[in-house]
PDB file of C-alpha atoms in Angstrom:
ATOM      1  CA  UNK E  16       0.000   0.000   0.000  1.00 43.00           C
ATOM      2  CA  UNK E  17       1.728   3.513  -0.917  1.00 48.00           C
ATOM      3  CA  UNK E  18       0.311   6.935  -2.110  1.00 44.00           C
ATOM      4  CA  UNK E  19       0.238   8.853  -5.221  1.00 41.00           C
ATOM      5  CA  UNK E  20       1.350  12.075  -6.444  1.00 44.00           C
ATOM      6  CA  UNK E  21      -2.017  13.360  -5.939  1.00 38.00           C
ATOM      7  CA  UNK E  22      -2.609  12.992  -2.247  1.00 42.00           C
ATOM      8  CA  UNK E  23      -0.086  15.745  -1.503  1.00 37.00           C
ATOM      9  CA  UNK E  24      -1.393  17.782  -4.598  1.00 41.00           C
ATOM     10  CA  UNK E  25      -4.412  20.711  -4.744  1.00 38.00           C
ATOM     11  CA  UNK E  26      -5.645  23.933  -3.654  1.00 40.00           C
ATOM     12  CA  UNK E  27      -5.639  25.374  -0.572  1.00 47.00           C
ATOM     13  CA  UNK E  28      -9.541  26.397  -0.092  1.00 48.00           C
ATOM     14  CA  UNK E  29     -10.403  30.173   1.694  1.00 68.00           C
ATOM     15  CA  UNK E  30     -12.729  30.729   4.578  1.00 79.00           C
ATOM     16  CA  UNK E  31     -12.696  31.646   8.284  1.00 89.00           C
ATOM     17  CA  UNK E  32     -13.247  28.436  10.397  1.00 92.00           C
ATOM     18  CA  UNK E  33     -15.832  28.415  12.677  1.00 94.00           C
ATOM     19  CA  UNK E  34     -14.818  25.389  14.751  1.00 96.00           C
ATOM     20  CA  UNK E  35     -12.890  24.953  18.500  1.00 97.00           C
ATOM     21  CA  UNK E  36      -9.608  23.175  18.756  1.00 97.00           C
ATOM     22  CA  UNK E  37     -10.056  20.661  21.823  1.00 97.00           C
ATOM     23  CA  UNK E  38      -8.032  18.468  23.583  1.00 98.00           C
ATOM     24  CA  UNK E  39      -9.408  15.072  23.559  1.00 98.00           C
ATOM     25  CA  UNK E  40      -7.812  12.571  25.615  1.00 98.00           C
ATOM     26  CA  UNK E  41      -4.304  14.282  25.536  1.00 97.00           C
ATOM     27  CA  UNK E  42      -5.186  14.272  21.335  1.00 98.00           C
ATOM     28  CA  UNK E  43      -5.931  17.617  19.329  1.00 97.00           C
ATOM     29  CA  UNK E  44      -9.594  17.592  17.802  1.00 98.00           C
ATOM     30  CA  UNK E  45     -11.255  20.309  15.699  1.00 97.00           C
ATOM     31  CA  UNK E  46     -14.584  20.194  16.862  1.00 98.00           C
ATOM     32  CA  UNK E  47     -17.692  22.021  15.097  1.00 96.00           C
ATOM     33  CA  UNK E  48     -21.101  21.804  16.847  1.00 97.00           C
ATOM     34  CA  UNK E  49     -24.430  23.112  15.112  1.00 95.00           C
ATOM     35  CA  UNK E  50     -25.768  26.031  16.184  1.00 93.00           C
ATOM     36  CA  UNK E  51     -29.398  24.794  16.003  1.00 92.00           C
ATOM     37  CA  UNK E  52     -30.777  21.308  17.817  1.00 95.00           C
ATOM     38  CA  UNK E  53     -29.133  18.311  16.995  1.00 96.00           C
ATOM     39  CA  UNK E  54     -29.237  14.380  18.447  1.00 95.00           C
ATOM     40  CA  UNK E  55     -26.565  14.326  21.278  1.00 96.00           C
ATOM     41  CA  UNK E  56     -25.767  10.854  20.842  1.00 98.00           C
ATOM     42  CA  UNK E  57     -24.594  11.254  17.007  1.00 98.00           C
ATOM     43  CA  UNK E  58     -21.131  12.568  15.875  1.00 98.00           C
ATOM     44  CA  UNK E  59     -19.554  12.536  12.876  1.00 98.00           C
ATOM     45  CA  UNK E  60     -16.060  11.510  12.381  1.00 98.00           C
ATOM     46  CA  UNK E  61     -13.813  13.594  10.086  1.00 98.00           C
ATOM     47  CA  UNK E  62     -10.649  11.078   9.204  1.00 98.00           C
ATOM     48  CA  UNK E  63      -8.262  13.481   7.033  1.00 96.00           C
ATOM     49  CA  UNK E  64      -6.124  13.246   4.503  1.00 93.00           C
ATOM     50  CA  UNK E  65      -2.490  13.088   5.038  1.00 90.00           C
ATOM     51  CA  UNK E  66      -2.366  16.844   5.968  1.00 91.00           C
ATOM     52  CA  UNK E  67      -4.224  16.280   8.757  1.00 93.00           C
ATOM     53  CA  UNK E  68      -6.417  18.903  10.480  1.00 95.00           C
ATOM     54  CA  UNK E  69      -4.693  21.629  10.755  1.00 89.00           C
ATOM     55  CA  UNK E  70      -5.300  22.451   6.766  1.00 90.00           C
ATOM     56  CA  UNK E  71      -8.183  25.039   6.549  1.00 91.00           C
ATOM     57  CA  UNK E  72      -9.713  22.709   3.580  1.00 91.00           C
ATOM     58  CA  UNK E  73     -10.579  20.146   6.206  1.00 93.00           C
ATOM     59  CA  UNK E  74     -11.770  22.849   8.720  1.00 95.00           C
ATOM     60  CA  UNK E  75     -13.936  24.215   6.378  1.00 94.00           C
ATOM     61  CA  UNK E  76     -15.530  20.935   5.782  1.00 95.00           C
ATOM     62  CA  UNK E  77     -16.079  19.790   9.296  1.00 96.00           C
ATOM     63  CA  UNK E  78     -17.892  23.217   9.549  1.00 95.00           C
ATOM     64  CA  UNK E  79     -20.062  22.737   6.810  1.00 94.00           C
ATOM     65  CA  UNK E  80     -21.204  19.386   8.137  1.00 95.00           C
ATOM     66  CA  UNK E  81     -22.159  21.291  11.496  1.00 96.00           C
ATOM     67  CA  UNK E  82     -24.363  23.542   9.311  1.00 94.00           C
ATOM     68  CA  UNK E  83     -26.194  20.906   7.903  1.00 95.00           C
ATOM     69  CA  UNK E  84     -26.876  19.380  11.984  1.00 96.00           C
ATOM     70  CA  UNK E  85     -24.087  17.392  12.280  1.00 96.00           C
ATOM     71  CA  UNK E  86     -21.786  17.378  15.196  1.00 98.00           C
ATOM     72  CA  UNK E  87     -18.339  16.847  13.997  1.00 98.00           C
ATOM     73  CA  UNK E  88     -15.107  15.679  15.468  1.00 98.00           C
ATOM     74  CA  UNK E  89     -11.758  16.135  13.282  1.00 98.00           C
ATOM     75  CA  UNK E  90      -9.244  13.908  14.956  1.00 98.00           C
ATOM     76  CA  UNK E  91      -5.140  14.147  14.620  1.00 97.00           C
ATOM     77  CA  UNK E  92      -4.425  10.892  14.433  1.00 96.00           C
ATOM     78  CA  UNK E  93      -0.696  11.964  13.203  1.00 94.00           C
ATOM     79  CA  UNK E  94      -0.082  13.567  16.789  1.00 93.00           C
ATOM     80  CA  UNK E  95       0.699  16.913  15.199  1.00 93.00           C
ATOM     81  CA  UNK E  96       2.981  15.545  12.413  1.00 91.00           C
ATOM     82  CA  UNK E  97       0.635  15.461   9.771  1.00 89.00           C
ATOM     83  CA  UNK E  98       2.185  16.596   6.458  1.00 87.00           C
ATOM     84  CA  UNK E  99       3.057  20.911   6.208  1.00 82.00           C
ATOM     85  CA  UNK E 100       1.073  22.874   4.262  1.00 80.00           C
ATOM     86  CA  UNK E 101       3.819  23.987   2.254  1.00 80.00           C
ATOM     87  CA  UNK E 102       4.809  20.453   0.422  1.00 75.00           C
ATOM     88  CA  UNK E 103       1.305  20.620  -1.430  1.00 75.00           C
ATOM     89  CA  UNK E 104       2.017  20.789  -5.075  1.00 66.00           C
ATOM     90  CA  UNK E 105       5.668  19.936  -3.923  1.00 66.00           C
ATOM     91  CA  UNK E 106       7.955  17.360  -6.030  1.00 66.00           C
ATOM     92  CA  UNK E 107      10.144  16.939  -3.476  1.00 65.00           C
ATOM     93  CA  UNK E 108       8.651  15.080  -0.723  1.00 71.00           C
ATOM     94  CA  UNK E 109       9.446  11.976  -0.152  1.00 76.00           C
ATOM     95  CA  UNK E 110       6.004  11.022   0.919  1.00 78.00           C
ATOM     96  CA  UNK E 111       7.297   7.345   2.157  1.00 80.00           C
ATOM     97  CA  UNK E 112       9.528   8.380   4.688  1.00 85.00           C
ATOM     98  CA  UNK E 113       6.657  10.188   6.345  1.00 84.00           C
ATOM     99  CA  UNK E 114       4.352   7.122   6.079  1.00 83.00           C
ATOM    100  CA  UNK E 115       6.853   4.817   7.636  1.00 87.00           C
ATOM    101  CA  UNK E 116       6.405   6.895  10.490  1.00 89.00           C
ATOM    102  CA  UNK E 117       2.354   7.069  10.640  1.00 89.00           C
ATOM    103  CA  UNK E 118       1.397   3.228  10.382  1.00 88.00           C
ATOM    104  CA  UNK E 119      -1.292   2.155  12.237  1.00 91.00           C
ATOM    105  CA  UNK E 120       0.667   1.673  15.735  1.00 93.00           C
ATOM    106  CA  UNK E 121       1.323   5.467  15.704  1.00 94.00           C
ATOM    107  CA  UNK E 122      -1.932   6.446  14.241  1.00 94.00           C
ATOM    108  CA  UNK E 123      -4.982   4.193  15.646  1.00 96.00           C
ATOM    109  CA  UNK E 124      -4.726   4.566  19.532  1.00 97.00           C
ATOM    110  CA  UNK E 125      -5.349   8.800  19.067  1.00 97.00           C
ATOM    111  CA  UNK E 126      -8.486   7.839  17.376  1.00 97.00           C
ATOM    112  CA  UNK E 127      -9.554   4.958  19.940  1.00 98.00           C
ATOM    113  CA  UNK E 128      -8.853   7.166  22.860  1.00 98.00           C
ATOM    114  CA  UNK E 129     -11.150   9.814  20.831  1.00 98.00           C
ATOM    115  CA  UNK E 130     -13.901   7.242  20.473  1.00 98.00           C
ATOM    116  CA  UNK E 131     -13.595   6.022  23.660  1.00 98.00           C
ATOM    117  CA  UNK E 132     -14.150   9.250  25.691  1.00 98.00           C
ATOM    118  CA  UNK E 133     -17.032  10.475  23.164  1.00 98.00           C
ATOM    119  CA  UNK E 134     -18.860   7.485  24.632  1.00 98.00           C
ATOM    120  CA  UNK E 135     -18.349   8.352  27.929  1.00 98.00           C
ATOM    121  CA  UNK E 136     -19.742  11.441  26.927  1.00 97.00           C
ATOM    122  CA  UNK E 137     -22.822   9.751  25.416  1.00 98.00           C
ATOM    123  CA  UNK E 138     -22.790   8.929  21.816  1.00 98.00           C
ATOM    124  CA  UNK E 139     -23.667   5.833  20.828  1.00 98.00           C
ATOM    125  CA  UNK E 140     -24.085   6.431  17.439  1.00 98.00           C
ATOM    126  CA  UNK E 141     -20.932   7.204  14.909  1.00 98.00           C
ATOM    127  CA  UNK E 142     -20.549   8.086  11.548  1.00 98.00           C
ATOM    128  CA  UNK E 143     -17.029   8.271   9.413  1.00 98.00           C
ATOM    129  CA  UNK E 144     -16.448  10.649   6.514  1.00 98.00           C
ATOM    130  CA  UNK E 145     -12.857   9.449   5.270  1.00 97.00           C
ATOM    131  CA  UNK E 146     -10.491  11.233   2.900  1.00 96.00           C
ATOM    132  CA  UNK E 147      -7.744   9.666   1.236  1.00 94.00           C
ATOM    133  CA  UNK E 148      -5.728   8.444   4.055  1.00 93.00           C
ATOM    134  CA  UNK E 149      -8.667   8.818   6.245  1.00 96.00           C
ATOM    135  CA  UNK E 150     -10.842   6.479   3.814  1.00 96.00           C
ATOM    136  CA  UNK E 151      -8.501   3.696   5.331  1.00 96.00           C
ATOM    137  CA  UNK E 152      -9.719   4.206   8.888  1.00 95.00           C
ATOM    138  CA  UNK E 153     -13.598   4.369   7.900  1.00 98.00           C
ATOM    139  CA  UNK E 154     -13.070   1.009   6.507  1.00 98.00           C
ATOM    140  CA  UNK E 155     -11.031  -0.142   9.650  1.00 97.00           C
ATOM    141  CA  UNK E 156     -13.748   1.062  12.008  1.00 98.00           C
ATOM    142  CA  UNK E 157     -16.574  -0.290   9.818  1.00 98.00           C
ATOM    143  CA  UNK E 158     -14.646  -3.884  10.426  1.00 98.00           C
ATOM    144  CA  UNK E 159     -14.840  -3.637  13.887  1.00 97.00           C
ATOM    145  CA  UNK E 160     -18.793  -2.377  13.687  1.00 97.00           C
ATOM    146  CA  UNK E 161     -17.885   0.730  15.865  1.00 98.00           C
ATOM    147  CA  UNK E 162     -19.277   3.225  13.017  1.00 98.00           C
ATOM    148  CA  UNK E 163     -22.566   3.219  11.942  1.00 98.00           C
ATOM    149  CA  UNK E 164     -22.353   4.566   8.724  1.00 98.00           C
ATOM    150  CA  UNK E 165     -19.251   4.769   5.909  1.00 98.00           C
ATOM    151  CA  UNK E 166     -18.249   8.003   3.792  1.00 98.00           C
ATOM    152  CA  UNK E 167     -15.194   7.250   2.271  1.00 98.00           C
ATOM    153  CA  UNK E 168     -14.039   9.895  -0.734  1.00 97.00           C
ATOM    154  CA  UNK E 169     -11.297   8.785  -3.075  1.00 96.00           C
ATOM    155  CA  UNK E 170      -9.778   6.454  -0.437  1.00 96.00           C
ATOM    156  CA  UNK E 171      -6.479   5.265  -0.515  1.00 93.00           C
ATOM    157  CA  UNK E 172      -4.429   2.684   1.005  1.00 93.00           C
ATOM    158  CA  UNK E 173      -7.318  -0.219   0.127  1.00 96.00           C
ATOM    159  CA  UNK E 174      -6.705  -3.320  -0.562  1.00 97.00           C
ATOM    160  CA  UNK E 175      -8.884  -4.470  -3.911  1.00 97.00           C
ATOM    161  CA  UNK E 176     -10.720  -6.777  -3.490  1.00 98.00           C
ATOM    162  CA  UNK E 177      -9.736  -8.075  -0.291  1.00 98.00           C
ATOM    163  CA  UNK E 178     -11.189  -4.908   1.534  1.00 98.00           C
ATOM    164  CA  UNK E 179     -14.385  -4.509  -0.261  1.00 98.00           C
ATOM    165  CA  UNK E 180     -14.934  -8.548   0.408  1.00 98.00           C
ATOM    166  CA  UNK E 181     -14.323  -7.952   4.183  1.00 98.00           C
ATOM    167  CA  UNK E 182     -16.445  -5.221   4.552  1.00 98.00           C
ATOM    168  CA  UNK E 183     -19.369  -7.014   2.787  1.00 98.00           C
ATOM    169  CA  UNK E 184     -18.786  -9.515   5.145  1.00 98.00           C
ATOM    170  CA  UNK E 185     -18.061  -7.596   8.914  1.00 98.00           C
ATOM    171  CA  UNK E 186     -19.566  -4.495   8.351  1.00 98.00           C
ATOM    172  CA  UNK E 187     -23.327  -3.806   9.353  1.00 98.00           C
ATOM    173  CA  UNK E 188     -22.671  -0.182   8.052  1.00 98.00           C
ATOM    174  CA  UNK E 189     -24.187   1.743   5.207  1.00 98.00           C
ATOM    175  CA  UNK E 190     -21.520   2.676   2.589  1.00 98.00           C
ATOM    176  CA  UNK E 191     -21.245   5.581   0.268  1.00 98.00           C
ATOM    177  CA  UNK E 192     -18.085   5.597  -1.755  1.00 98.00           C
ATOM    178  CA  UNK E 193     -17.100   9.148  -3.769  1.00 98.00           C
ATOM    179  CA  UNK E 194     -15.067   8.386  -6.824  1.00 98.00           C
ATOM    180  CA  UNK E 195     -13.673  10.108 -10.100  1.00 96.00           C
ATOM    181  CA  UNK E 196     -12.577   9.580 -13.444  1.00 96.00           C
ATOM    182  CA  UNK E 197      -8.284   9.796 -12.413  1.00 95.00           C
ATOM    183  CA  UNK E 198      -8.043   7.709  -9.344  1.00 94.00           C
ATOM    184  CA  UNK E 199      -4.411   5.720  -9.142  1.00 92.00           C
ATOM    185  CA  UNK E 200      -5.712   4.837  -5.702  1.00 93.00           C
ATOM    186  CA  UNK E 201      -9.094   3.546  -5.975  1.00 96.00           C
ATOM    187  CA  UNK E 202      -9.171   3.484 -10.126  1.00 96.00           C
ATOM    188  CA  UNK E 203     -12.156   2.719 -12.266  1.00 96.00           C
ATOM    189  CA  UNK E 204     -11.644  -1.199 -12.065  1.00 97.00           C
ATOM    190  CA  UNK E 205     -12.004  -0.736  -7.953  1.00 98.00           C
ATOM    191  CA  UNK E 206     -14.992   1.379  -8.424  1.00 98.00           C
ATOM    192  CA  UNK E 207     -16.441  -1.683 -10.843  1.00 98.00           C
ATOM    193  CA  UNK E 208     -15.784  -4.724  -8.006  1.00 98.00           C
ATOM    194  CA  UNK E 209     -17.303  -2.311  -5.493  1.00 98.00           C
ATOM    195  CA  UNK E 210     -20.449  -1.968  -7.415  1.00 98.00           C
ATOM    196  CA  UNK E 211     -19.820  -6.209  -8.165  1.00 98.00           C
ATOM    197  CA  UNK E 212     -19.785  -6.532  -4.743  1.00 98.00           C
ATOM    198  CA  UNK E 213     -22.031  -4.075  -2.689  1.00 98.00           C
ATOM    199  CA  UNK E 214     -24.454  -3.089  -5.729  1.00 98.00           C
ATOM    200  CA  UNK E 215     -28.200  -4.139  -6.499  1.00 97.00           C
ATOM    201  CA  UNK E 216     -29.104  -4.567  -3.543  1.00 97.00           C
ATOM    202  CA  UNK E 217     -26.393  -7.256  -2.415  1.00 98.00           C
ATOM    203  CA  UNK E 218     -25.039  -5.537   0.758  1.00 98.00           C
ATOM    204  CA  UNK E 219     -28.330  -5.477   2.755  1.00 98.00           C
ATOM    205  CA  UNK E 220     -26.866  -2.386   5.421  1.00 98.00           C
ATOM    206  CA  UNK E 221     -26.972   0.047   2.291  1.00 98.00           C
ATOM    207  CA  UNK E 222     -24.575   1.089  -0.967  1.00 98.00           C
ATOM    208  CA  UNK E 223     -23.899   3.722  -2.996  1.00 98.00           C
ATOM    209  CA  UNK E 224     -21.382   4.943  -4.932  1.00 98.00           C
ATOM    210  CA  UNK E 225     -21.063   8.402  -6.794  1.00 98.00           C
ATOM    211  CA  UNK E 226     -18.895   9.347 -10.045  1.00 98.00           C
ATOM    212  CA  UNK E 227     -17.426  12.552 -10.838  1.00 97.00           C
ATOM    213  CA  UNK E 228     -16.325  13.022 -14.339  1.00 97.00           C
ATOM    214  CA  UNK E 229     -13.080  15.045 -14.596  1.00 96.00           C
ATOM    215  CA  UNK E 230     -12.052  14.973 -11.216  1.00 96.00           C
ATOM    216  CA  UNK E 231      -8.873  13.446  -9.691  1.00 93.00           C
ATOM    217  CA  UNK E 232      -7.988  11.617  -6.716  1.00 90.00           C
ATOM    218  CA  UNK E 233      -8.109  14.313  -3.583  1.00 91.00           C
ATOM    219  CA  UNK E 234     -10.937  16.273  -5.342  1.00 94.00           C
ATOM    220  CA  UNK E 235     -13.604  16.275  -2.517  1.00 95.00           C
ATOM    221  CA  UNK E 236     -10.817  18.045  -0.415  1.00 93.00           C
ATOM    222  CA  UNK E 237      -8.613  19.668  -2.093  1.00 87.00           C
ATOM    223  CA  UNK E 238     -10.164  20.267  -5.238  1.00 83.00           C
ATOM    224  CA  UNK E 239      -9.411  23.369  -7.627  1.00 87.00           C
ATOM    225  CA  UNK E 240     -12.775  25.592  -7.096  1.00 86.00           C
ATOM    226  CA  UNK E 241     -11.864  27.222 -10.320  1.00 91.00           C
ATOM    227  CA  UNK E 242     -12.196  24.246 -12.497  1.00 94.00           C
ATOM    228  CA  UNK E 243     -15.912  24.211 -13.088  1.00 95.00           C
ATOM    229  CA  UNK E 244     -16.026  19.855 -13.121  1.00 96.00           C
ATOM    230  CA  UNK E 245     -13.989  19.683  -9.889  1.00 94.00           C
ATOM    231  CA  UNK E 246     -16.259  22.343  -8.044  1.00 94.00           C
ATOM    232  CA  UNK E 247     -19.303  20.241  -8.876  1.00 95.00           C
ATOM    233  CA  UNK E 248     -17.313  17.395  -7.669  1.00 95.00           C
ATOM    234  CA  UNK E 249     -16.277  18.347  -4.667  1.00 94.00           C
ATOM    235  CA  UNK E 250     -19.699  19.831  -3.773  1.00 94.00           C
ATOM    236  CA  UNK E 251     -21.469  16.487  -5.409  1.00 95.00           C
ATOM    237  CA  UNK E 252     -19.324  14.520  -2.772  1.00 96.00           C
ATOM    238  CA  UNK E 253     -20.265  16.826  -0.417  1.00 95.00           C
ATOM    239  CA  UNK E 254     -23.805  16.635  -0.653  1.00 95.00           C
ATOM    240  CA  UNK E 255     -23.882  12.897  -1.308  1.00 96.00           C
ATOM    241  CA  UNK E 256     -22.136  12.510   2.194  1.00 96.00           C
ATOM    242  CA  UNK E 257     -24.793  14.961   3.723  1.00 96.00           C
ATOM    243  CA  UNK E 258     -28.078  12.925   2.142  1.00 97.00           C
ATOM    244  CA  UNK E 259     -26.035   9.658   2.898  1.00 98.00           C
ATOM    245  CA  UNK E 260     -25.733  10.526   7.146  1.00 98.00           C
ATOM    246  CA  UNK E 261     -29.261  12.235   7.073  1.00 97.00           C
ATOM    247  CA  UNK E 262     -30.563   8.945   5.428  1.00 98.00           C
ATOM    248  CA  UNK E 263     -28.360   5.842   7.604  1.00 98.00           C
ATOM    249  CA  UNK E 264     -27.101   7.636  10.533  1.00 97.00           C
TER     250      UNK E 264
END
C-alpha cells in the first residue's frame, strides 16, 4: 500500500473556520457543533487526509457538516505531524519516509482514545467521513462495527478486493463511496468490483457509490474551485455525504 502524487497535490480552499480546537484525551480535535438542535448521541467523524487537520480545507468541511446538523469531530491521528502545508504541489517530498512513520501503531490509539471518551460522553451512534488516508480508517472502524455509517471519498491505502470482500462480510454499516474519473488509488476497475460486490441490492446495510467526471484523486478536499467539473465534484461529494448521514445515521 503507498500513495500517489495526488494525495499531496491541490488547492488550498479560503474561509474563516468556525470550529474549536479541543483536547481530547491528551489528542488535538477540531470540533464544530451546530448552532441549532441536533441528536446528542450522534457525531460525525472527520478522518483526514495526510495533511491532517490543521489544513483550513478540512476545517472548512467539518464546519459545513455542522451547518447541515451534524456534530463533527476532526481527529489528529498523526499527533501533530501530519504533512506541512507547504509540500502541497511539492515534487520533493518523499512522501514514504513520512508514512513509515504514521502506520497504524502510531496512528490508531489517538483515534480509539477519541472514540472512547465520546462514549463516555454519550454517543452511541458514529458516523465516518474518510479522505484519502482517512478512507482507510472508515473502513477499519466499519470492520470492527464501531461506526454506523461509511463516507469514504477517493480512499487510498485499500486493498482491492480483499477490503471490499471484508467489509461485505463484517460491516453492518451503510456505505457511500465518492469516486472520479483519475483515481491511481481507488481506479475505475475498484470502483467496478465495489459496485460487483455491494451493488443491487447485495449488501443489505446500504450502498452507494457516486462518479465525478473530470475529477482526480483528492478532489472532494482539495479540489481546484476554479475548475468548473472539480467544483461540482467536490460539492457532489459533499452533498452525497450529507443525504447519505441524514438517510443511515
Amino acid at each position: 500500500m503507498s500513495f500517489c502524487k495526488d494525495c499531496i497535490q491541490g488547492v488550498r480552499h479560503e474561509g474563516e473556520p468556525q470550529g474549536t480546537l479541543e483536547t481530547i484525551d491528551g489528542v488535538a480535535c477540531y470540533v464544530a457543533t451546530p448552532t441549532v438542535d441536533y441528536p446528542k448521541d450522534k457525531v460525525i467523524l472527520f478522518l483526514p487526509d495526510v495533511f491532517g487537520i490543521e489544513i483550513n480545507n478540512a476545517k472548512l468541511l467539518v464546519d459545513d457538516f455542522a451547518i447541515n446538523g451534524f456534530k463533527v469531530v476532526a481527529v489528529d491521528y498523526f499527533n501533530g505531524d501530519g504533512l506541512p502545508i507547504d509540500v502541497m504541489n511539492s515534487g520533493s517530498f518523499d512522501v514514504k519516509v513520512w508514512f513509515a512513520k504514521h502506520g497504524t501503531e502510531q496512528t490508531r490509539p489517538p483515534l480509539d482514545k477519541v472514540i472512547a471518551v465520546l462514549k463516555e460522553r454519550g454517543v452511541t451512534k458514529f458516523g465516518a467521513t474518510g479522505y484519502c488516508f482517512g478512507g482507510r480508517y472508515t473502513f477499519d472502524l466499519a470492520f470492527d462495527n464501531v461506526i454506523q455509517c461509511s463516507v469514504v471519498s477517493h480512499p487510498s491505502l485499500l486493498k482491492v478486493p480483499d477490503d471490499l470482500e471484508a467489509y461485505f462480510t463484517k460491516s453492518k454499516a451503510p456505505l457511500l463511496i465518492n469516486s472520479c474519473e483519475v483515481d491511481e488509488k481507488f481506479p475505475v476497475e475498484a470502483q467496478t468490483q465495489a459496485d460487483e460486490i455491494f451493488g443491487d441490492g447485495k449488501f443489505a446495510p446500504g450502498y452507494k457509490r457516486e462518479y465525478f467526471p473530470g475529477c482526480t484523486h483528492g478532489f472532494a478536499v482539495r479540489g481546484d474551485m476554479s475548475d468548473p467539473l472539480i467544483k461540482a465534484g467536490k460539492e457532489g461529494s459533499f452533498k452525497a455525504a450529507v443525504e447519505f448521514f441524514r438517510e443511515h445515521l
